[in-house]
PDB file of N, CA and C in Angstrom:
ATOM      1  N   MET A   1       0.857  -1.164   0.000  1.00 76.00           N
ATOM      2  CA  MET A   1       0.000   0.000   0.000  1.00 76.00           C
ATOM      3  C   MET A   1       0.909   1.236   0.000  1.00 76.00           C
ATOM      4  N   ASP A   2       0.659   2.160  -0.908  1.00 87.00           N
ATOM      5  CA  ASP A   2       1.492   3.354  -0.982  1.00 87.00           C
ATOM      6  C   ASP A   2       1.099   4.370   0.100  1.00 87.00           C
ATOM      7  N   LYS A   3       1.904   5.424   0.210  1.00 90.00           N
ATOM      8  CA  LYS A   3       1.723   6.429   1.267  1.00 90.00           C
ATOM      9  C   LYS A   3       0.363   7.128   1.173  1.00 90.00           C
ATOM     10  N   LYS A   4      -0.068   7.492  -0.060  1.00 86.00           N
ATOM     11  CA  LYS A   4      -1.359   8.181  -0.218  1.00 86.00           C
ATOM     12  C   LYS A   4      -2.510   7.288   0.227  1.00 86.00           C
ATOM     13  N   THR A   5      -2.435   6.026  -0.132  1.00 86.00           N
ATOM     14  CA  THR A   5      -3.512   5.101   0.231  1.00 86.00           C
ATOM     15  C   THR A   5      -3.542   4.886   1.740  1.00 86.00           C
ATOM     16  N   LYS A   6      -2.372   4.752   2.360  1.00 87.00           N
ATOM     17  CA  LYS A   6      -2.329   4.588   3.822  1.00 87.00           C
ATOM     18  C   LYS A   6      -2.941   5.798   4.523  1.00 87.00           C
ATOM     19  N   GLN A   7      -2.614   7.004   4.054  1.00 88.00           N
ATOM     20  CA  GLN A   7      -3.166   8.222   4.650  1.00 88.00           C
ATOM     21  C   GLN A   7      -4.681   8.268   4.459  1.00 88.00           C
ATOM     22  N   CYS A   8      -5.136   7.870   3.287  1.00 86.00           N
ATOM     23  CA  CYS A   8      -6.578   7.864   3.007  1.00 86.00           C
ATOM     24  C   CYS A   8      -7.301   6.896   3.936  1.00 86.00           C
ATOM     25  N   VAL A   9      -6.753   5.700   4.101  1.00 85.00           N
ATOM     26  CA  VAL A   9      -7.361   4.705   4.985  1.00 85.00           C
ATOM     27  C   VAL A   9      -7.433   5.239   6.410  1.00 85.00           C
ATOM     28  N   LYS A  10      -6.354   5.888   6.871  1.00 84.00           N
ATOM     29  CA  LYS A  10      -6.355   6.456   8.220  1.00 84.00           C
ATOM     30  C   LYS A  10      -7.452   7.507   8.365  1.00 84.00           C
ATOM     31  N   MET A  11      -7.568   8.392   7.381  1.00 84.00           N
ATOM     32  CA  MET A  11      -8.585   9.447   7.446  1.00 84.00           C
ATOM     33  C   MET A  11      -9.989   8.856   7.434  1.00 84.00           C
ATOM     34  N   LEU A  12     -10.209   7.843   6.611  1.00 85.00           N
ATOM     35  CA  LEU A  12     -11.530   7.212   6.560  1.00 85.00           C
ATOM     36  C   LEU A  12     -11.857   6.522   7.879  1.00 85.00           C
ATOM     37  N   ARG A  13     -10.871   5.861   8.470  1.00 82.00           N
ATOM     38  CA  ARG A  13     -11.104   5.223   9.775  1.00 82.00           C
ATOM     39  C   ARG A  13     -11.459   6.267  10.829  1.00 82.00           C
ATOM     40  N   ASP A  14     -10.739   7.398  10.827  1.00 82.00           N
ATOM     41  CA  ASP A  14     -11.040   8.470  11.777  1.00 82.00           C
ATOM     42  C   ASP A  14     -12.447   9.006  11.577  1.00 82.00           C
ATOM     43  N   LEU A  15     -12.838   9.168  10.319  1.00 83.00           N
ATOM     44  CA  LEU A  15     -14.178   9.676  10.018  1.00 83.00           C
ATOM     45  C   LEU A  15     -15.249   8.694  10.487  1.00 83.00           C
ATOM     46  N   VAL A  16     -15.065   7.423  10.189  1.00 81.00           N
ATOM     47  CA  VAL A  16     -16.040   6.413  10.614  1.00 81.00           C
ATOM     48  C   VAL A  16     -16.114   6.360  12.138  1.00 81.00           C
ATOM     49  N   SER A  17     -14.982   6.466  12.790  1.00 79.00           N
ATOM     50  CA  SER A  17     -14.958   6.474  14.245  1.00 79.00           C
ATOM     51  C   SER A  17     -15.753   7.649  14.804  1.00 79.00           C
ATOM     52  N   ASP A  18     -15.569   8.822  14.195  1.00 79.00           N
ATOM     53  CA  ASP A  18     -16.322  10.004  14.637  1.00 79.00           C
ATOM     54  C   ASP A  18     -17.817   9.804  14.459  1.00 79.00           C
ATOM     55  N   VAL A  19     -18.213   9.246  13.336  1.00 80.00           N
ATOM     56  CA  VAL A  19     -19.637   9.054  13.055  1.00 80.00           C
ATOM     57  C   VAL A  19     -20.219   7.987  13.985  1.00 80.00           C
ATOM     58  N   GLN A  20     -19.476   6.930  14.237  1.00 75.00           N
ATOM     59  CA  GLN A  20     -19.964   5.877  15.125  1.00 75.00           C
ATOM     60  C   GLN A  20     -20.151   6.388  16.548  1.00 75.00           C
ATOM     61  N   GLY A  21     -19.372   7.369  16.939  1.00 74.00           N
ATOM     62  CA  GLY A  21     -19.467   7.902  18.290  1.00 74.00           C
ATOM     63  C   GLY A  21     -20.485   9.013  18.435  1.00 74.00           C
ATOM     64  N   ALA A  22     -21.366   9.129  17.471  1.00 70.00           N
ATOM     65  CA  ALA A  22     -22.335  10.221  17.470  1.00 70.00           C
ATOM     66  C   ALA A  22     -23.282  10.139  18.657  1.00 70.00           C
ATOM     67  N   PRO A  23     -23.404  11.221  19.403  1.00 65.00           N
ATOM     68  CA  PRO A  23     -24.390  11.254  20.482  1.00 65.00           C
ATOM     69  C   PRO A  23     -25.783  11.502  19.908  1.00 65.00           C
ATOM     70  N   PHE A  24     -26.781  11.010  20.568  1.00 63.00           N
ATOM     71  CA  PHE A  24     -28.155  11.233  20.133  1.00 63.00           C
ATOM     72  C   PHE A  24     -28.660  12.510  20.787  1.00 63.00           C
ATOM     73  N   PRO A  25     -29.079  13.483  19.979  1.00 60.00           N
ATOM     74  CA  PRO A  25     -29.534  14.753  20.559  1.00 60.00           C
ATOM     75  C   PRO A  25     -30.870  14.582  21.288  1.00 60.00           C
ATOM     76  N   GLY A  26     -31.033  15.335  22.334  1.00 63.00           N
ATOM     77  CA  GLY A  26     -32.288  15.309  23.075  1.00 63.00           C
ATOM     78  C   GLY A  26     -32.130  14.622  24.420  1.00 63.00           C
ATOM     79  N   GLY A  27     -33.183  14.645  25.192  1.00 64.00           N
ATOM     80  CA  GLY A  27     -33.169  14.003  26.500  1.00 64.00           C
ATOM     81  C   GLY A  27     -32.133  14.604  27.415  1.00 64.00           C
ATOM     82  N   GLU A  28     -31.277  13.761  27.974  1.00 67.00           N
ATOM     83  CA  GLU A  28     -30.256  14.185  28.926  1.00 67.00           C
ATOM     84  C   GLU A  28     -29.080  14.882  28.254  1.00 67.00           C
ATOM     85  N   LEU A  29     -28.929  14.668  26.964  1.00 62.00           N
ATOM     86  CA  LEU A  29     -27.783  15.226  26.252  1.00 62.00           C
ATOM     87  C   LEU A  29     -27.971  16.716  26.015  1.00 62.00           C
ATOM     88  N   LYS A  30     -27.005  17.467  26.401  1.00 70.00           N
ATOM     89  CA  LYS A  30     -27.065  18.912  26.204  1.00 70.00           C
ATOM     90  C   LYS A  30     -26.741  19.228  24.747  1.00 70.00           C
ATOM     91  N   SER A  31     -27.385  20.228  24.201  1.00 76.00           N
ATOM     92  CA  SER A  31     -27.167  20.580  22.804  1.00 76.00           C
ATOM     93  C   SER A  31     -25.718  20.993  22.551  1.00 76.00           C
ATOM     94  N   GLU A  32     -25.051  21.541  23.561  1.00 80.00           N
ATOM     95  CA  GLU A  32     -23.653  21.955  23.400  1.00 80.00           C
ATOM     96  C   GLU A  32     -22.756  20.754  23.070  1.00 80.00           C
ATOM     97  N   LEU A  33     -22.967  19.633  23.747  1.00 79.00           N
ATOM     98  CA  LEU A  33     -22.184  18.423  23.481  1.00 79.00           C
ATOM     99  C   LEU A  33     -22.424  17.927  22.064  1.00 79.00           C
ATOM    100  N   TYR A  34     -23.689  17.941  21.644  1.00 78.00           N
ATOM    101  CA  TYR A  34     -24.018  17.512  20.284  1.00 78.00           C
ATOM    102  C   TYR A  34     -23.368  18.437  19.268  1.00 78.00           C
ATOM    103  N   GLU A  35     -23.400  19.738  19.486  1.00 83.00           N
ATOM    104  CA  GLU A  35     -22.797  20.699  18.559  1.00 83.00           C
ATOM    105  C   GLU A  35     -21.290  20.481  18.444  1.00 83.00           C
ATOM    106  N   ILE A  36     -20.625  20.197  19.554  1.00 85.00           N
ATOM    107  CA  ILE A  36     -19.187  19.928  19.527  1.00 85.00           C
ATOM    108  C   ILE A  36     -18.911  18.689  18.687  1.00 85.00           C
ATOM    109  N   TRP A  37     -19.655  17.609  18.929  1.00 83.00           N
ATOM    110  CA  TRP A  37     -19.471  16.394  18.136  1.00 83.00           C
ATOM    111  C   TRP A  37     -19.729  16.677  16.669  1.00 83.00           C
ATOM    112  N   TYR A  38     -20.819  17.373  16.361  1.00 84.00           N
ATOM    113  CA  TYR A  38     -21.205  17.634  14.974  1.00 84.00           C
ATOM    114  C   TYR A  38     -20.117  18.418  14.242  1.00 84.00           C
ATOM    115  N   GLU A  39     -19.590  19.449  14.876  1.00 88.00           N
ATOM    116  CA  GLU A  39     -18.531  20.241  14.244  1.00 88.00           C
ATOM    117  C   GLU A  39     -17.286  19.393  14.000  1.00 88.00           C
ATOM    118  N   HIS A  40     -16.950  18.531  14.949  1.00 85.00           N
ATOM    119  CA  HIS A  40     -15.790  17.662  14.806  1.00 85.00           C
ATOM    120  C   HIS A  40     -15.991  16.682  13.645  1.00 85.00           C
ATOM    121  N   ALA A  41     -17.156  16.068  13.572  1.00 85.00           N
ATOM    122  CA  ALA A  41     -17.444  15.116  12.501  1.00 85.00           C
ATOM    123  C   ALA A  41     -17.471  15.802  11.139  1.00 85.00           C
ATOM    124  N   GLN A  42     -18.036  16.997  11.071  1.00 88.00           N
ATOM    125  CA  GLN A  42     -18.073  17.733   9.803  1.00 88.00           C
ATOM    126  C   GLN A  42     -16.660  18.098   9.346  1.00 88.00           C
ATOM    127  N   ARG A  43     -15.828  18.514  10.258  1.00 88.00           N
ATOM    128  CA  ARG A  43     -14.441  18.857   9.920  1.00 88.00           C
ATOM    129  C   ARG A  43     -13.718  17.626   9.373  1.00 88.00           C
ATOM    130  N   ALA A  44     -13.895  16.479  10.017  1.00 86.00           N
ATOM    131  CA  ALA A  44     -13.258  15.238   9.561  1.00 86.00           C
ATOM    132  C   ALA A  44     -13.764  14.854   8.176  1.00 86.00           C
ATOM    133  N   ALA A  45     -15.060  15.026   7.935  1.00 86.00           N
ATOM    134  CA  ALA A  45     -15.632  14.685   6.627  1.00 86.00           C
ATOM    135  C   ALA A  45     -15.083  15.593   5.529  1.00 86.00           C
ATOM    136  N   VAL A  46     -15.005  16.875   5.789  1.00 87.00           N
ATOM    137  CA  VAL A  46     -14.482  17.821   4.798  1.00 87.00           C
ATOM    138  C   VAL A  46     -13.024  17.507   4.488  1.00 87.00           C
ATOM    139  N   GLU A  47     -12.213  17.252   5.533  1.00 87.00           N
ATOM    140  CA  GLU A  47     -10.810  16.916   5.316  1.00 87.00           C
ATOM    141  C   GLU A  47     -10.674  15.650   4.476  1.00 87.00           C
ATOM    142  N   CYS A  48     -11.518  14.680   4.747  1.00 84.00           N
ATOM    143  CA  CYS A  48     -11.483  13.421   4.013  1.00 84.00           C
ATOM    144  C   CYS A  48     -11.845  13.644   2.546  1.00 84.00           C
ATOM    145  N   PHE A  49     -12.914  14.350   2.276  1.00 82.00           N
ATOM    146  CA  PHE A  49     -13.307  14.627   0.897  1.00 82.00           C
ATOM    147  C   PHE A  49     -12.242  15.426   0.151  1.00 82.00           C
ATOM    148  N   GLU A  50     -11.668  16.419   0.804  1.00 86.00           N
ATOM    149  CA  GLU A  50     -10.626  17.219   0.165  1.00 86.00           C
ATOM    150  C   GLU A  50      -9.411  16.358  -0.165  1.00 86.00           C
ATOM    151  N   TYR A  51      -9.035  15.492   0.757  1.00 86.00           N
ATOM    152  CA  TYR A  51      -7.890  14.608   0.525  1.00 86.00           C
ATOM    153  C   TYR A  51      -8.167  13.677  -0.653  1.00 86.00           C
ATOM    154  N   LEU A  52      -9.356  13.100  -0.673  1.00 82.00           N
ATOM    155  CA  LEU A  52      -9.712  12.208  -1.780  1.00 82.00           C
ATOM    156  C   LEU A  52      -9.684  12.953  -3.111  1.00 82.00           C
ATOM    157  N   ASN A  53     -10.249  14.129  -3.155  1.00 82.00           N
ATOM    158  CA  ASN A  53     -10.269  14.907  -4.395  1.00 82.00           C
ATOM    159  C   ASN A  53      -8.871  15.307  -4.838  1.00 82.00           C
ATOM    160  N   ASP A  54      -8.005  15.662  -3.895  1.00 85.00           N
ATOM    161  CA  ASP A  54      -6.648  16.086  -4.233  1.00 85.00           C
ATOM    162  C   ASP A  54      -5.748  14.927  -4.656  1.00 85.00           C
ATOM    163  N   ASN A  55      -5.944  13.762  -4.044  1.00 85.00           N
ATOM    164  CA  ASN A  55      -5.005  12.666  -4.245  1.00 85.00           C
ATOM    165  C   ASN A  55      -5.513  11.532  -5.124  1.00 85.00           C
ATOM    166  N   PHE A  56      -6.785  11.498  -5.377  1.00 80.00           N
ATOM    167  CA  PHE A  56      -7.351  10.443  -6.217  1.00 80.00           C
ATOM    168  C   PHE A  56      -8.293  11.055  -7.244  1.00 80.00           C
ATOM    169  N   PRO A  57      -7.782  11.974  -8.084  1.00 73.00           N
ATOM    170  CA  PRO A  57      -8.657  12.690  -9.022  1.00 73.00           C
ATOM    171  C   PRO A  57      -9.302  11.793 -10.069  1.00 73.00           C
ATOM    172  N   GLU A  58      -8.601  10.768 -10.520  1.00 72.00           N
ATOM    173  CA  GLU A  58      -9.178   9.881 -11.539  1.00 72.00           C
ATOM    174  C   GLU A  58     -10.388   9.136 -10.986  1.00 72.00           C
ATOM    175  N   GLU A  59     -10.264   8.664  -9.754  1.00 64.00           N
ATOM    176  CA  GLU A  59     -11.384   7.971  -9.130  1.00 64.00           C
ATOM    177  C   GLU A  59     -12.583   8.905  -8.992  1.00 64.00           C
ATOM    178  N   GLN A  60     -12.311  10.182  -8.704  1.00 62.00           N
ATOM    179  CA  GLN A  60     -13.395  11.159  -8.575  1.00 62.00           C
ATOM    180  C   GLN A  60     -14.092  11.352  -9.909  1.00 62.00           C
ATOM    181  N   LYS A  61     -13.325  11.408 -10.986  1.00 67.00           N
ATOM    182  CA  LYS A  61     -13.925  11.567 -12.315  1.00 67.00           C
ATOM    183  C   LYS A  61     -14.828  10.374 -12.645  1.00 67.00           C
ATOM    184  N   GLU A  62     -14.361   9.168 -12.324  1.00 68.00           N
ATOM    185  CA  GLU A  62     -15.161   7.973 -12.581  1.00 68.00           C
ATOM    186  C   GLU A  62     -16.433   7.975 -11.733  1.00 68.00           C
ATOM    187  N   LEU A  63     -16.325   8.404 -10.486  1.00 64.00           N
ATOM    188  CA  LEU A  63     -17.497   8.478  -9.621  1.00 64.00           C
ATOM    189  C   LEU A  63     -18.501   9.477 -10.179  1.00 64.00           C
ATOM    190  N   ASN A  64     -18.020  10.633 -10.634  1.00 68.00           N
ATOM    191  CA  ASN A  64     -18.910  11.637 -11.213  1.00 68.00           C
ATOM    192  C   ASN A  64     -19.629  11.086 -12.436  1.00 68.00           C
ATOM    193  N   LYS A  65     -18.915  10.332 -13.274  1.00 71.00           N
ATOM    194  CA  LYS A  65     -19.530   9.726 -14.458  1.00 71.00           C
ATOM    195  C   LYS A  65     -20.623   8.749 -14.042  1.00 71.00           C
ATOM    196  N   SER A  66     -20.340   7.941 -13.019  1.00 70.00           N
ATOM    197  CA  SER A  66     -21.324   6.967 -12.547  1.00 70.00           C
ATOM    198  C   SER A  66     -22.572   7.656 -12.005  1.00 70.00           C
ATOM    199  N   ILE A  67     -22.365   8.727 -11.261  1.00 68.00           N
ATOM    200  CA  ILE A  67     -23.506   9.465 -10.712  1.00 68.00           C
ATOM    201  C   ILE A  67     -24.308  10.104 -11.838  1.00 68.00           C
ATOM    202  N   ASP A  68     -23.623  10.680 -12.821  1.00 76.00           N
ATOM    203  CA  ASP A  68     -24.310  11.300 -13.966  1.00 76.00           C
ATOM    204  C   ASP A  68     -25.177  10.283 -14.704  1.00 76.00           C
ATOM    205  N   LYS A  69     -24.695   9.044 -14.837  1.00 78.00           N
ATOM    206  CA  LYS A  69     -25.455   7.999 -15.531  1.00 78.00           C
ATOM    207  C   LYS A  69     -26.757   7.682 -14.800  1.00 78.00           C
ATOM    208  N   LEU A  70     -26.733   7.787 -13.474  1.00 73.00           N
ATOM    209  CA  LEU A  70     -27.919   7.489 -12.686  1.00 73.00           C
ATOM    210  C   LEU A  70     -29.065   8.471 -12.983  1.00 73.00           C
ATOM    211  N   PHE A  71     -28.707   9.692 -13.355  1.00 78.00           N
ATOM    212  CA  PHE A  71     -29.716  10.720 -13.543  1.00 78.00           C
ATOM    213  C   PHE A  71     -30.086  10.953 -14.997  1.00 78.00           C
ATOM    214  N   LYS A  72     -29.630  10.096 -15.883  1.00 73.00           N
ATOM    215  CA  LYS A  72     -30.000  10.238 -17.308  1.00 73.00           C
ATOM    216  C   LYS A  72     -31.187   9.398 -17.641  1.00 73.00           C
TER     217      LYS A  72
END
């Protein structure tokens, strides 16, 4: 596995970990805790998408083509 792929796998694992640890809003949970988690998860998702777009552009082009086919 090359360096870019290893970094991508690490980022994806971090993102999945953040999403799996999502608190359920409401009840005993204070909205502040949920907002902190949400901002953290959104930041991880944006970093992951940016990394994928920067380092795997061909795969992104193929994904865009596949999505375009779905809507034709």
